[in-house]
Amino acid sequence: MRYLLPFFLTIVLSCAQPTPTTTPNRSPNVLLILADDMGFSDLGCYGSQIETPHLDRLAKEGVRFSNFYNCAKCTPSRGSLLTGRYPHRAGVGSAIAMPDKNYKKGAYQGYLESSIPNIANFFRENGYQTGMSGKWHLGEREQHWPMNYGFDSYYGLISGASSYFEKVKEKRNRRFVQDSTEFTPPSKDWYFTDEIADHAIEHITRFSQAGQPFVEYVAFTAPHWPLHALDKDIQKYAGKYDQGWAATRQARHQKLQGLGVLENVPELPLAPETISAWDERDTTQAWARRMEVHAAMVDNMDQNIGRLLATLENLGQLENTIVLFLSDNGASAEDITGRKLHNPDIPIGQQGSFLSFCEPWANVSNVPFYNYKLRLYEGGIASPLIVHYPKSLANKIAPQAEKVYHAPVHIMDIFPTMIDWTVGLQAADRQTLGLDGNSINQLLTSKEKRSLFWEYRK
């Protein structure tokens, strides 16, 4: 049985049609894709009935991991991802620092420590172009924005969450930025997931045509609340969840078992008592609609990942690009009706609505694990990891025959892995960079046990 993890713990584990620009012997590019609040079983290749053909393709051609861990919340996970350290050693052990408050410098300061090497400044110093598109959430003050940490280009949301259709006026200002300039999104014909991909594609195309290797960090906000999706995507899932959360949860677990992703969860754990039976709840279209919209958000993100892959293929760069896909934490059980931003006259998912899918559907999203985002149980800290790598790097992954790896991997291992598979990870680099993580290749080949730690303070 998988571990149920307490609040503070130590756990010992085994470890446009662009012109092709292929350059012989060029160092590999990296496309690092992060989903937001996506549960363990929200992809087709991890058990979902949601259509994710492009991510499924990456899994089929690459490898999946069944024991990949994050830091339970957006900010700590992102800090750990970018620095290869535990989040506390990067200054983001808890929530983000807001501009109108002063925070004591240190582990909980709430912004990424600028003196620490990170993915952007390290790779730029090693001859790479660096771009980011999407959610930052590592510092609201201007001096803590991405361009000050080594990114050559940036487009996205500095803050933690926002409407996907517009900038909503609310108590906390949501800041959208391009490079170092704040902007206000148009109020129509704008959908943030599409925009994130559009700008990532622009970065990749420009970087490729410049003839240098690149790192592009694409941090989607999908499927983080609010539930917002395009009508064409929502219609694909009409009626798909009318059977309720219990039946959907059981179907996911059954599919997941058949995929060989689960190692030690033969039976689906009971749902929490706080989740009522479907026939005891409001079973009108409203509850089924919430999951339809969530599915549409994941589906749309996959469509945009397909666009990114097509761009790489058209540029002749897919076979020279390491693609990594992961989520920053498990699904969120939050009920956001208290924000009073939802117009009940607007159909759920459309501009003007503002809801989340709450605990019953989060419990489905996190199959087969217990609890949710913000909590140090596996429902909070376990997420998918898909790695797709060029054939030239095939010998970096061992053993070759495996398509699903059960060795534990932590989000802080991504940065060391990127270094190892591109410019090379030497012993001196570890000391200079202050890495806590290890290269995935080292983890898969090592027989040594390793200790991992989690702590989160709200």
Coordinates of N, CA and C in Angstrom, one line a residue, residues 84-174:
G84 N 16.2 23.0 -7.9 CA 16.8 21.7 -7.5 C 17.0 21.6 -6.1
R85 N 16.3 22.4 -5.3 CA 16.5 22.4 -3.8 C 15.1 22.1 -3.1
Y86 N 15.2 21.8 -1.8 CA 14.0 21.8 -1.1 C 13.5 23.3 -1.0
P87 N 12.2 23.5 -1.1 CA 11.7 24.9 -1.2 C 12.1 25.8 -0.1
H88 N 12.3 25.3 1.1 CA 12.7 26.2 2.2 C 14.1 26.8 1.9
R89 N 14.9 26.0 1.2 CA 16.3 26.5 0.9 C 16.3 27.5 -0.2
A90 N 15.1 27.7 -0.9 CA 14.9 28.7 -1.9 C 14.1 29.9 -1.5
G91 N 13.7 29.9 -0.2 CA 12.9 31.0 0.3 C 11.4 30.9 0.1
V92 N 10.9 29.7 -0.3 CA 9.5 29.6 -0.6 C 8.9 28.3 0.1
G93 N 9.1 28.2 1.4 CA 8.6 27.0 2.1 C 7.1 27.1 2.3
S94 N 6.5 28.2 2.1 CA 5.1 28.4 2.3 C 4.4 29.2 1.2
A95 N 3.5 30.1 1.5 CA 2.8 30.8 0.5 C 3.6 32.0 0.0
I96 N 3.1 32.6 -1.0 CA 3.8 33.7 -1.7 C 3.7 35.0 -0.9
A97 N 4.7 35.8 -0.9 CA 4.7 37.1 -0.3 C 3.9 38.1 -1.1
M98 N 3.0 38.8 -0.4 CA 2.2 39.8 -1.1 C 2.8 41.2 -1.0
P99 N 2.7 42.0 -2.0 CA 3.4 43.3 -2.1 C 3.2 44.2 -0.9
D100 N 2.0 44.1 -0.3 CA 1.7 45.0 0.8 C 2.1 44.5 2.2
K101 N 2.8 43.4 2.2 CA 3.2 42.8 3.5 C 4.7 42.6 3.6
N102 N 5.3 42.7 4.7 CA 6.7 42.5 4.9 C 6.9 41.1 5.5
Y103 N 7.8 40.3 5.0 CA 8.0 38.9 5.4 C 9.5 38.8 5.9
K104 N 9.7 38.1 6.9 CA 11.0 37.9 7.4 C 11.8 37.1 6.4
K105 N 13.0 37.5 6.1 CA 13.9 36.8 5.1 C 14.2 35.5 5.7
G106 N 14.2 34.5 4.7 CA 14.5 33.1 5.1 C 13.6 32.1 4.4
A107 N 13.4 31.0 5.1 CA 12.7 29.9 4.5 C 11.3 30.2 4.1
Y108 N 10.7 31.1 4.8 CA 9.3 31.4 4.5 C 9.1 32.9 4.0
Q109 N 10.1 33.4 3.3 CA 10.0 34.8 2.9 C 9.0 35.0 1.8
G110 N 8.7 33.9 1.0 CA 7.6 34.0 0.0 C 8.0 34.5 -1.3
Y111 N 9.2 34.5 -1.7 CA 9.7 34.8 -3.0 C 11.0 34.1 -3.2
L112 N 11.3 33.9 -4.5 CA 12.5 33.1 -4.8 C 13.8 33.8 -4.6
E113 N 14.6 33.2 -3.8 CA 15.9 33.9 -3.4 C 16.7 34.1 -4.7
S114 N 17.1 35.4 -5.0 CA 17.8 35.7 -6.2 C 19.2 35.3 -6.3
S115 N 19.8 35.0 -5.1 CA 21.2 34.6 -5.1 C 21.4 33.1 -5.5
I116 N 20.3 32.4 -5.5 CA 20.4 30.9 -5.7 C 20.4 30.6 -7.2
P117 N 21.3 29.8 -7.7 CA 21.2 29.4 -9.1 C 19.9 28.7 -9.5
N118 N 19.3 29.0 -10.7 CA 18.1 28.4 -11.0 C 18.2 27.9 -12.5
I119 N 17.1 27.3 -13.0 CA 17.1 26.8 -14.3 C 17.4 27.9 -15.4
A120 N 16.8 29.0 -15.2 CA 17.0 30.1 -16.2 C 18.4 30.6 -16.3
N121 N 18.9 31.1 -15.1 CA 20.2 31.7 -15.2 C 21.4 30.7 -15.4
F122 N 21.2 29.5 -14.9 CA 22.2 28.4 -15.2 C 22.3 28.1 -16.7
F123 N 21.2 27.9 -17.3 CA 21.3 27.5 -18.7 C 21.6 28.7 -19.6
R124 N 21.3 29.9 -19.2 CA 21.7 31.1 -20.0 C 23.2 31.2 -19.9
E125 N 23.8 31.0 -18.7 CA 25.2 31.1 -18.6 C 25.9 29.9 -19.4
N126 N 25.2 28.9 -19.7 CA 25.8 27.8 -20.4 C 25.4 27.8 -21.9
G127 N 25.1 28.9 -22.5 CA 24.8 29.1 -23.9 C 23.4 28.8 -24.4
Y128 N 22.5 28.7 -23.5 CA 21.1 28.4 -23.8 C 20.3 29.7 -23.9
Q129 N 19.3 29.8 -24.7 CA 18.2 30.8 -24.6 C 17.2 30.3 -23.7
T130 N 16.6 31.2 -22.9 CA 15.6 30.8 -21.9 C 14.3 31.5 -22.0
G131 N 13.2 30.8 -22.1 CA 11.9 31.5 -22.1 C 10.9 30.9 -21.2
M132 N 10.0 31.6 -20.8 CA 8.9 31.1 -19.9 C 7.6 31.7 -20.4
S133 N 6.6 30.9 -20.3 CA 5.2 31.3 -20.6 C 4.3 30.7 -19.6
G134 N 3.5 31.5 -18.9 CA 2.5 30.9 -18.0 C 2.6 31.5 -16.6
K135 N 2.3 30.7 -15.6 CA 2.1 31.2 -14.2 C 3.5 31.2 -13.5
W136 N 3.9 32.3 -12.9 CA 5.1 32.4 -12.1 C 4.9 32.0 -10.7
H137 N 4.2 32.9 -9.9 CA 3.8 32.6 -8.5 C 5.0 32.4 -7.6
L138 N 6.1 33.1 -7.8 CA 7.3 33.1 -7.0 C 7.7 34.5 -6.6
G139 N 6.8 35.4 -6.5 CA 7.1 36.7 -6.1 C 6.3 37.8 -6.8
E140 N 5.5 38.6 -6.1 CA 4.6 39.6 -6.7 C 5.3 40.9 -6.9
R141 N 6.3 41.2 -6.2 CA 7.0 42.5 -6.4 C 7.9 42.4 -7.7
E142 N 8.0 43.6 -8.4 CA 8.6 43.6 -9.7 C 10.1 43.1 -9.7
Q143 N 10.8 43.3 -8.6 CA 12.2 42.7 -8.5 C 12.2 41.2 -8.5
H144 N 11.0 40.6 -8.3 CA 11.0 39.1 -8.2 C 10.3 38.5 -9.4
W145 N 10.2 39.3 -10.5 CA 9.5 38.7 -11.7 C 10.5 37.9 -12.5
P146 N 10.1 37.1 -13.4 CA 11.0 36.1 -14.1 C 12.2 36.7 -14.8
M147 N 12.0 37.9 -15.5 CA 13.2 38.4 -16.2 C 14.3 38.8 -15.3
N148 N 14.1 38.9 -14.0 CA 15.2 39.2 -13.1 C 15.9 37.9 -12.6
Y149 N 15.4 36.8 -13.1 CA 16.0 35.5 -12.6 C 16.7 34.7 -13.8
G150 N 16.8 35.4 -14.9 CA 17.6 34.8 -16.0 C 16.8 34.4 -17.3
F151 N 15.5 34.7 -17.3 CA 14.7 34.4 -18.5 C 14.9 35.5 -19.5
D152 N 15.1 35.1 -20.8 CA 15.2 36.0 -21.8 C 13.9 36.6 -22.3
S153 N 12.8 35.8 -22.1 CA 11.4 36.2 -22.5 C 10.4 35.7 -21.6
Y154 N 9.4 36.4 -21.3 CA 8.3 35.9 -20.4 C 7.0 36.5 -20.8
Y155 N 6.0 35.7 -20.7 CA 4.6 36.1 -20.9 C 3.7 35.3 -19.9
G156 N 2.9 36.0 -19.1 CA 2.0 35.2 -18.2 C 1.5 35.9 -17.0
L157 N 1.1 35.1 -16.1 CA 0.5 35.5 -14.8 C 1.5 35.5 -13.7
I158 N 1.8 36.6 -13.1 CA 2.7 36.6 -11.9 C 2.0 36.0 -10.7
S159 N 0.7 36.2 -10.6 CA -0.1 35.8 -9.4 C -0.5 34.3 -9.5
G160 N -1.2 33.8 -8.5 CA -1.5 32.4 -8.4 C -2.7 31.9 -9.2
A161 N -3.7 32.7 -9.5 CA -4.9 32.2 -10.2 C -5.7 33.4 -10.7
S162 N -6.4 33.2 -11.8 CA -7.2 34.2 -12.4 C -8.2 33.6 -13.3
S163 N -9.1 34.5 -13.8 CA -10.1 34.1 -14.8 C -9.3 33.8 -16.1
Y164 N -9.8 32.8 -16.8 CA -9.1 32.4 -18.1 C -9.6 33.3 -19.2
F165 N -10.5 34.1 -19.0 CA -11.1 34.9 -20.1 C -10.9 36.4 -20.0
E166 N -10.4 36.9 -18.8 CA -10.3 38.3 -18.6 C -9.6 38.6 -17.3
K167 N -9.3 39.8 -17.0 CA -8.8 40.2 -15.7 C -10.0 40.6 -14.8
V168 N -10.3 39.8 -13.8 CA -11.5 40.1 -13.0 C -11.1 41.1 -11.9
K169 N -11.9 42.1 -11.6 CA -11.7 43.0 -10.5 C -12.0 42.3 -9.2
E170 N -11.0 42.1 -8.4 CA -11.2 41.5 -7.1 C -10.3 42.1 -6.0
K171 N -10.4 41.7 -4.8 CA -9.6 42.3 -3.7 C -8.1 42.2 -4.0
R172 N -7.7 41.0 -4.4 CA -6.2 40.8 -4.7 C -6.0 41.1 -6.2
N173 N -5.1 42.0 -6.5 CA -4.8 42.3 -7.9 C -4.0 41.2 -8.5
R174 N -4.5 40.7 -9.6 CA -3.9 39.6 -10.4 C -3.1 40.3 -11.5

